[in-house]
mmCIF file of C-alpha atoms and ligand atoms in Angstrom:
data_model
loop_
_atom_site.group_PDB
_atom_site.id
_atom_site.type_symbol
_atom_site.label_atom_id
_atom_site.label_comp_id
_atom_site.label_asym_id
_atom_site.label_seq_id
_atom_site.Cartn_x
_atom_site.Cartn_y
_atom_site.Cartn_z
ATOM 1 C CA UNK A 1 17.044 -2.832 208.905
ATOM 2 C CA UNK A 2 19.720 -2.923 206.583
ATOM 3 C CA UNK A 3 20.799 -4.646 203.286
ATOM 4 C CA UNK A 4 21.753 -8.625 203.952
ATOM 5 C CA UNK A 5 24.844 -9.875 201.766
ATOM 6 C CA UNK A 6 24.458 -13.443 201.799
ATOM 7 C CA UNK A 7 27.479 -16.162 202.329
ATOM 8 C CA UNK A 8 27.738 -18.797 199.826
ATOM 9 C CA UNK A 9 25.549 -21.137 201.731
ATOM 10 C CA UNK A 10 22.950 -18.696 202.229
ATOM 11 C CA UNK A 11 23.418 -18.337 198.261
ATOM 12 C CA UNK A 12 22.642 -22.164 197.963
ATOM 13 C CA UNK A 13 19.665 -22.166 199.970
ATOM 14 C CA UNK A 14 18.569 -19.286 197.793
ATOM 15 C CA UNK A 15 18.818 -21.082 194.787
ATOM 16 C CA UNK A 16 17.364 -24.086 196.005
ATOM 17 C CA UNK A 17 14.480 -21.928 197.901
ATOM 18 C CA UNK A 18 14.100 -20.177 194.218
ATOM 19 C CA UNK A 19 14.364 -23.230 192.007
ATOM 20 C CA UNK A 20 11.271 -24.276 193.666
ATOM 21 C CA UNK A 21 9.530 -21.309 193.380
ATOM 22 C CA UNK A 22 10.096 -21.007 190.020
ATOM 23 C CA UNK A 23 8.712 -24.809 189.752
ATOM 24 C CA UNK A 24 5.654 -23.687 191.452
ATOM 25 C CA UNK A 25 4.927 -20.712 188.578
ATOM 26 C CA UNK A 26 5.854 -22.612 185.941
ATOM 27 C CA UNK A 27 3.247 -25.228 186.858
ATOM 28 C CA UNK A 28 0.807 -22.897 187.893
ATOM 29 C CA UNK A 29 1.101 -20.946 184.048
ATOM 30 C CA UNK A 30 0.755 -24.694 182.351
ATOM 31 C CA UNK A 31 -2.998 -24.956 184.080
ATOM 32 C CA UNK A 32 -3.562 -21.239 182.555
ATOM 33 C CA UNK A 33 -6.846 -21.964 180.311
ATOM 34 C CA UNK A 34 -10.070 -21.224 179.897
ATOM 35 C CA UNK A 35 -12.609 -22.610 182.426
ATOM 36 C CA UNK A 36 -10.373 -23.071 185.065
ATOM 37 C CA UNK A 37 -11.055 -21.483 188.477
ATOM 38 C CA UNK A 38 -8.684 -19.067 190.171
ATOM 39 C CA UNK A 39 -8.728 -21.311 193.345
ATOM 40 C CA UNK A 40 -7.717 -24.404 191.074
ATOM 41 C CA UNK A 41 -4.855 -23.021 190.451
ATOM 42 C CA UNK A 42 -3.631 -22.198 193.966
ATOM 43 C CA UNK A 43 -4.674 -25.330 195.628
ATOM 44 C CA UNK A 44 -2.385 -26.980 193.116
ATOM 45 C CA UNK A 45 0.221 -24.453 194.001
ATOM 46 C CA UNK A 46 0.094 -25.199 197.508
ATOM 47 C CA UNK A 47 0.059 -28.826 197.326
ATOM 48 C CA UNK A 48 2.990 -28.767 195.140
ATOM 49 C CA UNK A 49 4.996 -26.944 197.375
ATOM 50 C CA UNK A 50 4.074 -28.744 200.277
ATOM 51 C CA UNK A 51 5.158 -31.724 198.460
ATOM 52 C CA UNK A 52 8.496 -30.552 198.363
ATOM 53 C CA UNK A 53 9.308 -29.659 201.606
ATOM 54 C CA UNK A 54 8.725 -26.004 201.259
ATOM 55 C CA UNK A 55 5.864 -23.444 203.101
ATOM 56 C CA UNK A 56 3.617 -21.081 200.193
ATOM 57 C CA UNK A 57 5.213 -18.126 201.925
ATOM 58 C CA UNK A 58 2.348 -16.114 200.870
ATOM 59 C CA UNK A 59 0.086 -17.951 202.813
ATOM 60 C CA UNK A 60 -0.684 -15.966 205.805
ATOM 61 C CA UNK A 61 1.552 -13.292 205.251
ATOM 62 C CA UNK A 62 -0.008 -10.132 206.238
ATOM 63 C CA UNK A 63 -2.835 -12.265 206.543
ATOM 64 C CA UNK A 64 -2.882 -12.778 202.761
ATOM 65 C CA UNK A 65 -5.281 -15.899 202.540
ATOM 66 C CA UNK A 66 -3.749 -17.838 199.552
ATOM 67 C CA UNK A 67 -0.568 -19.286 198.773
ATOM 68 C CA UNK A 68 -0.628 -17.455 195.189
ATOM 69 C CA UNK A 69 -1.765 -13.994 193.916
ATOM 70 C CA UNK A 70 -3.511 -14.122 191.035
ATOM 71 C CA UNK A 71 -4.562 -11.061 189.383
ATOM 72 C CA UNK A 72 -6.635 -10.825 186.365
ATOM 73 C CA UNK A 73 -6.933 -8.331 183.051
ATOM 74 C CA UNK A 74 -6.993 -4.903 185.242
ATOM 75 C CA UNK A 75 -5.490 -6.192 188.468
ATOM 76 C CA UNK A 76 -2.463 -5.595 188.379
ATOM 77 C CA UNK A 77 -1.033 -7.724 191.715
ATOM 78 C CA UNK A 78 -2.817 -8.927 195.004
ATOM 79 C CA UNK A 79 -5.515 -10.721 193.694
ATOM 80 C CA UNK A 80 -6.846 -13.588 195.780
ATOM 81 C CA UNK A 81 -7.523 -16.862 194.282
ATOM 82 C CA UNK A 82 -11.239 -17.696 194.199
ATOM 83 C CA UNK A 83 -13.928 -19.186 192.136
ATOM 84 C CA UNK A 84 -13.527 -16.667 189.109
ATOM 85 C CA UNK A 85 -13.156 -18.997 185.949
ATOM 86 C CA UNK A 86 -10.851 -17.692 183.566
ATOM 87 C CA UNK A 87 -12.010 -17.164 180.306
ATOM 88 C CA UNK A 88 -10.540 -17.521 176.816
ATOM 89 C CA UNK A 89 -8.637 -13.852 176.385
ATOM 90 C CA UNK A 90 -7.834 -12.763 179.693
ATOM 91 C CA UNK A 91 -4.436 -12.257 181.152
ATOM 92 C CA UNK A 92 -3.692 -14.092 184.242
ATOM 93 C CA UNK A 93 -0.393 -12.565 186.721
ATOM 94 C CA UNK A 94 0.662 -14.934 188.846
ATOM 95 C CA UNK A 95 2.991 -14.224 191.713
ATOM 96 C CA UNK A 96 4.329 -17.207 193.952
ATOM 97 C CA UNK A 97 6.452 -17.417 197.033
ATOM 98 C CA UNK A 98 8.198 -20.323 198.077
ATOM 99 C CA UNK A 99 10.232 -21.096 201.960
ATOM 100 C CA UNK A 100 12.613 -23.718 201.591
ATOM 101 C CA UNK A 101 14.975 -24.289 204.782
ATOM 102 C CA UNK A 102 14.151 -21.044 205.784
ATOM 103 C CA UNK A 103 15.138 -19.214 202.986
ATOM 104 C CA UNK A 104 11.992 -17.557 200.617
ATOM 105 C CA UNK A 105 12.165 -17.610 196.341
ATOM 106 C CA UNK A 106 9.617 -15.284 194.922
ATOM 107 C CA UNK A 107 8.900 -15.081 191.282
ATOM 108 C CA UNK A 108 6.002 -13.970 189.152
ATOM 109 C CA UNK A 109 4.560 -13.790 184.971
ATOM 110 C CA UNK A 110 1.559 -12.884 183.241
ATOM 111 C CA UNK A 111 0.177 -15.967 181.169
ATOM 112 C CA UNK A 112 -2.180 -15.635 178.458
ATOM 113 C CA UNK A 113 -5.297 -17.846 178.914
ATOM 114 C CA UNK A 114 -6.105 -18.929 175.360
ATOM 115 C CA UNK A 115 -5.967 -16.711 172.324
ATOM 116 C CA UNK A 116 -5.648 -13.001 173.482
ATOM 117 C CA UNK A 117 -5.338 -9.885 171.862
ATOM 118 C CA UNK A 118 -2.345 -8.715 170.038
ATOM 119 C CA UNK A 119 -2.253 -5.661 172.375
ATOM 120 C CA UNK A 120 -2.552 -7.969 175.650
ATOM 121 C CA UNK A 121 0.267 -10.230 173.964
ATOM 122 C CA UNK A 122 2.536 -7.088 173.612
ATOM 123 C CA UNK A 123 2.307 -6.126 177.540
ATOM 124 C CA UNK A 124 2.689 -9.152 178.380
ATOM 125 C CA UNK A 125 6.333 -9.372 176.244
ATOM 126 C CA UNK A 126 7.416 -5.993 176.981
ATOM 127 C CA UNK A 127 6.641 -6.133 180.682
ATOM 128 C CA UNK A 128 9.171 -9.529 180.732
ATOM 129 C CA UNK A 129 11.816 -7.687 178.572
ATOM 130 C CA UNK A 130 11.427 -5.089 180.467
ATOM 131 C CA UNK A 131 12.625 -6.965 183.634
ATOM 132 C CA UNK A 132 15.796 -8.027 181.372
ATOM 133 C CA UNK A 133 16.817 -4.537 180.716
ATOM 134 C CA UNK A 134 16.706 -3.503 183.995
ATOM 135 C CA UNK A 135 18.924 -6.303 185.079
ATOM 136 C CA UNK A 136 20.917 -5.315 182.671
ATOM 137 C CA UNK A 137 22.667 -3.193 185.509
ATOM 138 C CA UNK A 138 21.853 -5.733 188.681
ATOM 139 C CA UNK A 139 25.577 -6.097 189.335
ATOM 140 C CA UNK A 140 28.107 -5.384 191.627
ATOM 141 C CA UNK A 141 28.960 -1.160 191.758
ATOM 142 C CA UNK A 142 25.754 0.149 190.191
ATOM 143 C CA UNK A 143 23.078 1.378 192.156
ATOM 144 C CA UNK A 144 19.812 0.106 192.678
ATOM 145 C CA UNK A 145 17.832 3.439 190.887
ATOM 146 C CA UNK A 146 20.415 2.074 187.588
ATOM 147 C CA UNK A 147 17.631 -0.618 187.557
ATOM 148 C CA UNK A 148 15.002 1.082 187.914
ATOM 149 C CA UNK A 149 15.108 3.316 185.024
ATOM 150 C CA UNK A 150 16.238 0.730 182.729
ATOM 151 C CA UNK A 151 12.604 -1.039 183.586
ATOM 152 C CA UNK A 152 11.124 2.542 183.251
ATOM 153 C CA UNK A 153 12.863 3.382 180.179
ATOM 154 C CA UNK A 154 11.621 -0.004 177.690
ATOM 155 C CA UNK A 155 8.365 0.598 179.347
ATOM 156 C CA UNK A 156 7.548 3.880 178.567
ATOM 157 C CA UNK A 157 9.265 3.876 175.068
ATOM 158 C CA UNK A 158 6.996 1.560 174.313
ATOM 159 C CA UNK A 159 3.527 3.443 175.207
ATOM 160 C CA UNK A 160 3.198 1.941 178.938
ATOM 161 C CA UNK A 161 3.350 2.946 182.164
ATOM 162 C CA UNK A 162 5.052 2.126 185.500
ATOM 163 C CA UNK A 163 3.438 1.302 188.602
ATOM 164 C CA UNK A 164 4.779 3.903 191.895
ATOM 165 C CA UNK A 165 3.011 2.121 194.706
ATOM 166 C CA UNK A 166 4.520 -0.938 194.838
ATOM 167 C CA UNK A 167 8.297 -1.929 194.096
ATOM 168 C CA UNK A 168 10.318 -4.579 194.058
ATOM 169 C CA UNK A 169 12.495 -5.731 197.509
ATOM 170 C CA UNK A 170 15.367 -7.502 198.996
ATOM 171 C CA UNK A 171 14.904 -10.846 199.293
ATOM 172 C CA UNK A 172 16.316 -13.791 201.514
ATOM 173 C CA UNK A 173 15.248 -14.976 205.325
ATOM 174 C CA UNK A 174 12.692 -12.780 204.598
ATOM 175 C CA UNK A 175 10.095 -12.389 201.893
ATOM 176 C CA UNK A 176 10.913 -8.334 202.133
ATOM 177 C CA UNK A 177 14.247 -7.408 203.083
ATOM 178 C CA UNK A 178 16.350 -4.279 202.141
ATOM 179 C CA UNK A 179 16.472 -2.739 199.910
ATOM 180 C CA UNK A 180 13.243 -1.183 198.203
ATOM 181 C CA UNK A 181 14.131 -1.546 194.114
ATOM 182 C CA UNK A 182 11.189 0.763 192.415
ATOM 183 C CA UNK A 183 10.438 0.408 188.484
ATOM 184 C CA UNK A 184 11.217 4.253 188.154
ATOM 185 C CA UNK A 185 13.561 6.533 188.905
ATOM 186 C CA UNK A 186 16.566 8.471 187.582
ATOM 187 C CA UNK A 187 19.446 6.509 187.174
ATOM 188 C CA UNK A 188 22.633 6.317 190.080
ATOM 189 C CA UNK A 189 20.913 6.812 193.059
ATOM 190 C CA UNK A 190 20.133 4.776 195.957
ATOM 191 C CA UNK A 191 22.208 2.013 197.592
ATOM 192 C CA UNK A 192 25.030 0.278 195.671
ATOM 193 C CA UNK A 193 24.743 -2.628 194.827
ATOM 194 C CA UNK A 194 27.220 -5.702 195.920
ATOM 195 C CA UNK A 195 28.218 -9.228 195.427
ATOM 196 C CA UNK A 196 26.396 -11.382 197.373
ATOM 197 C CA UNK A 197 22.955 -9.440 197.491
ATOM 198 C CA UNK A 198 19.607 -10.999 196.812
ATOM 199 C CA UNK A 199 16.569 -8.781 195.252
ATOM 200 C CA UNK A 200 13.629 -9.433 193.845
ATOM 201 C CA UNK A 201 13.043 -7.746 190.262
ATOM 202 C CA UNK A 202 9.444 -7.060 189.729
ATOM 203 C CA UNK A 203 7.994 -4.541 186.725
ATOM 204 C CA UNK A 204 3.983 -3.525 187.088
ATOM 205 C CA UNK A 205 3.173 -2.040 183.733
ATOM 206 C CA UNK A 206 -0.167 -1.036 183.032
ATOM 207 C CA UNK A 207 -1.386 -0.274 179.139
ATOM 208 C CA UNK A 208 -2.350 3.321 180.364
ATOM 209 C CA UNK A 209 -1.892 5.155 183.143
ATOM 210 C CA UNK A 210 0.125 4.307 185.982
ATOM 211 C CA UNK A 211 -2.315 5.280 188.635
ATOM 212 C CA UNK A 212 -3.503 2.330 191.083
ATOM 213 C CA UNK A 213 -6.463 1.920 192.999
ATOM 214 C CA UNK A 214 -7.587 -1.421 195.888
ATOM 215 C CA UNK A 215 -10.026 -2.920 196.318
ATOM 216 C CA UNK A 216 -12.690 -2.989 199.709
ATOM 217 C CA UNK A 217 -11.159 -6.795 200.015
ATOM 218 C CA UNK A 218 -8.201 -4.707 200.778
ATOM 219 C CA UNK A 219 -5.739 -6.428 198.560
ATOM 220 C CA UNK A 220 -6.327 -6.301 194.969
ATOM 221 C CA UNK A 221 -4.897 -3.844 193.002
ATOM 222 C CA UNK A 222 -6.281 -2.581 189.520
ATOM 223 C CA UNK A 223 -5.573 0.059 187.351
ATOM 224 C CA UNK A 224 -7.587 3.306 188.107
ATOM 225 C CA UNK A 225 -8.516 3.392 184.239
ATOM 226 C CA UNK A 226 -9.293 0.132 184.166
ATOM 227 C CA UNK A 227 -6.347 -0.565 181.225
ATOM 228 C CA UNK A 228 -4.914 -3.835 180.804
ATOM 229 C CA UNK A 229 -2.060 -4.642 183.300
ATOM 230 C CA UNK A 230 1.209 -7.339 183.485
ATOM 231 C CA UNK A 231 3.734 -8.326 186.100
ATOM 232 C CA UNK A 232 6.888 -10.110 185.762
ATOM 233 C CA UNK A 233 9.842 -10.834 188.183
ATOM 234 C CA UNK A 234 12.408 -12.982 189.596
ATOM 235 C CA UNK A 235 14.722 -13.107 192.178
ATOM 236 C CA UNK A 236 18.154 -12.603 191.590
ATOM 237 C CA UNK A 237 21.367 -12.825 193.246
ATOM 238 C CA UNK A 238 23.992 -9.977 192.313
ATOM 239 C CA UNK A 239 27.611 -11.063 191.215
ATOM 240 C CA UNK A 240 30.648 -8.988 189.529
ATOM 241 C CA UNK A 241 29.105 -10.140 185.811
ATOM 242 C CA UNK A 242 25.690 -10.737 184.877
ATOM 243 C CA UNK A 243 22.974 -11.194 188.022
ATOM 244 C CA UNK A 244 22.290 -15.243 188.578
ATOM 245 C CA UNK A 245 18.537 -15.405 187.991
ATOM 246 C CA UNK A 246 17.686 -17.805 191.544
ATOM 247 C CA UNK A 247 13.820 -18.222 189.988
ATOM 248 C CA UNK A 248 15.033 -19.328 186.459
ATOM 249 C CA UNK A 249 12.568 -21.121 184.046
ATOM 250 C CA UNK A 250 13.296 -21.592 180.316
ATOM 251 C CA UNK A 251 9.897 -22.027 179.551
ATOM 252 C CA UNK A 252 8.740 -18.105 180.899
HETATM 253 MG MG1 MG B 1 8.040 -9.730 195.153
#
C-alpha cells in the first residue's frame, strides 16, 4: 500500500466526514461528569452519528465492539465503553471515528471529569499543545519524522513521555492508510510529505514512563507504571502553508 493524495473532492468529503467526527467528540466531552457510565457516553455517540448519515467507524473494526474508545486515568487508548461510572477527578480519552460517504474523520481529547488535579490538568494541556507543535511541520516538503519529534520534543521537555507502540496513520477511504506518523523520532526522515495528503495526528503521553502494557480483553492499553496518561489528535489535510485541521472544534 502506498500513500493516497486526495483530489479536491476527496478533500471535501474529508472535511465533511471530519466535521462530523469532530461533532461526535465534542458532544461526547460535554457529557464528561461524574456519575456517568462509560457506555452512556457511546450509545449517545452512536446515535448521533447515525443521525447524520454517517457509520461509528470504530464499530466493528477489528472487531472493536463500540463505536468510541474510551480510556480512563492509566489507559492510555482502546478502552471499551462499559458500565464504569466516571468519577469526579478522573481523566476520560476519548477517541471517535466517523464514515461519511465513504470517507472516515477520526479525532480524539482527554476531558477532565470534574475538578482534577493540577498535575492531570497539565497532561492533559501539554499532550494537546503538543499535537500543535508537531503540526507545526505537517506541510508540504517536510517529512513525516519532522512531526514526530516536534510532538516528542514539548513532551519530553516537559517531564513526559511518548508512547512507541502505537502511532498515528494516514487517513481517508480508510480508517488506516499510509503512512505510519509515530510521536518520536529524529527529525527528516521518512516519507515527504505533499499537498493533498490526509493523516491523522495523534500524541500518547503518559506522566512516566513510556512503556505500555494490554489488557486480557485484548484492547485496552495502560501504562506499565500505572502513571496518568492523555491522548489528543485530529485529522489533518496537508497544504503548501499551515495543515487544514479536517476534525476542527473551537471548544477542544
Ligand atoms: Mg487515529
Amino acid at each position: 500500500m502506498s500513500i493516497i493524495v486526495k483530489s479536491d473532492h476527496q478533500i471535501d468529503l474529508m472535511r465533511k466526514a471530519g466535521r462530523l467526527a469532530a461533532a461526535a467528540r465534542s458532544l461526547a466531552g460535554q457529557m464528561v461528569e461524574p456519575g456517568v457510565s462509560t457506555q452512556t457516553i457511546n450509545k449517545e455517540i452512536f446515535h448521533f452519528i447515525r443521525k447524520s448519515g454517517g457509520q461509528p467507524t470504530f464499530l466493528g473494526y477489528g472487531g472493536f465492539p463500540a463505536s468510541a474508545c474510551i480510556s480512563i486515568n492509566d489507559q492510555v487508548i482502546h478502552g471499551i465503553p462499559g458500565t464504569r461510572r466516571l468519577a469526579e477527578g478522573d481523566i476520560v480519552s476519548i477517541d471517535v471515528g466517523a464514515t461519511l460517504n465513504g470517507y472516515v474523520g477520526d479525532c480524539a481529547a482527554t476531558f477532565p471529569c470534574g475538578s482534577c488535579s493540577e498535575e492531570a490538568m497539565r497532561l492533559i494541556a501539554v499532550t494537546r499543545q503538543s499535537f500543535f507543535e508537531g503540526i507545526k511541520n505537517a506541510r508540504a516538503g517536510c517529512r513525516v519524522s519532522d512531526i514526530s519529534a516536534a510532538v516528542q520534543a514539548h513532551a519530553e521537555a516537559n517531564g513526559y513521555s511518548v508512547v512507541r507502540d502505537y502511532v498515528g496513520h494516514g487517513v481517508g477511504a480508510q480508517m488506516h492508510e499510509e503512512p505510519e506518523v509515530p510521536n518520536f523520532g529524529r527529525p527528516g526522515h521518512g516519507p515527504r510529505l505533499v499537498k493533498g495528503m490526509t493523516i491523522a495526528v495523534e500524541p500518547m503521553i503518559n506522566a512516566g514512563g513510556w512503556e505500555i502494557k494490554v489488557l486480557p480483553d485484548g484492547w485496552t492499553v495502560l501504562t506499565a507504571d500505572g502513571s496518568l496518561s492523555a491522548h489528543y489528535e485530529n485529522s489533518i489535510l496537508i497544504t503548501d502553508g499551515e495543515a487544514e485541521i479536517l476534525t476542527f472544534a473551537d471548544d477542544i
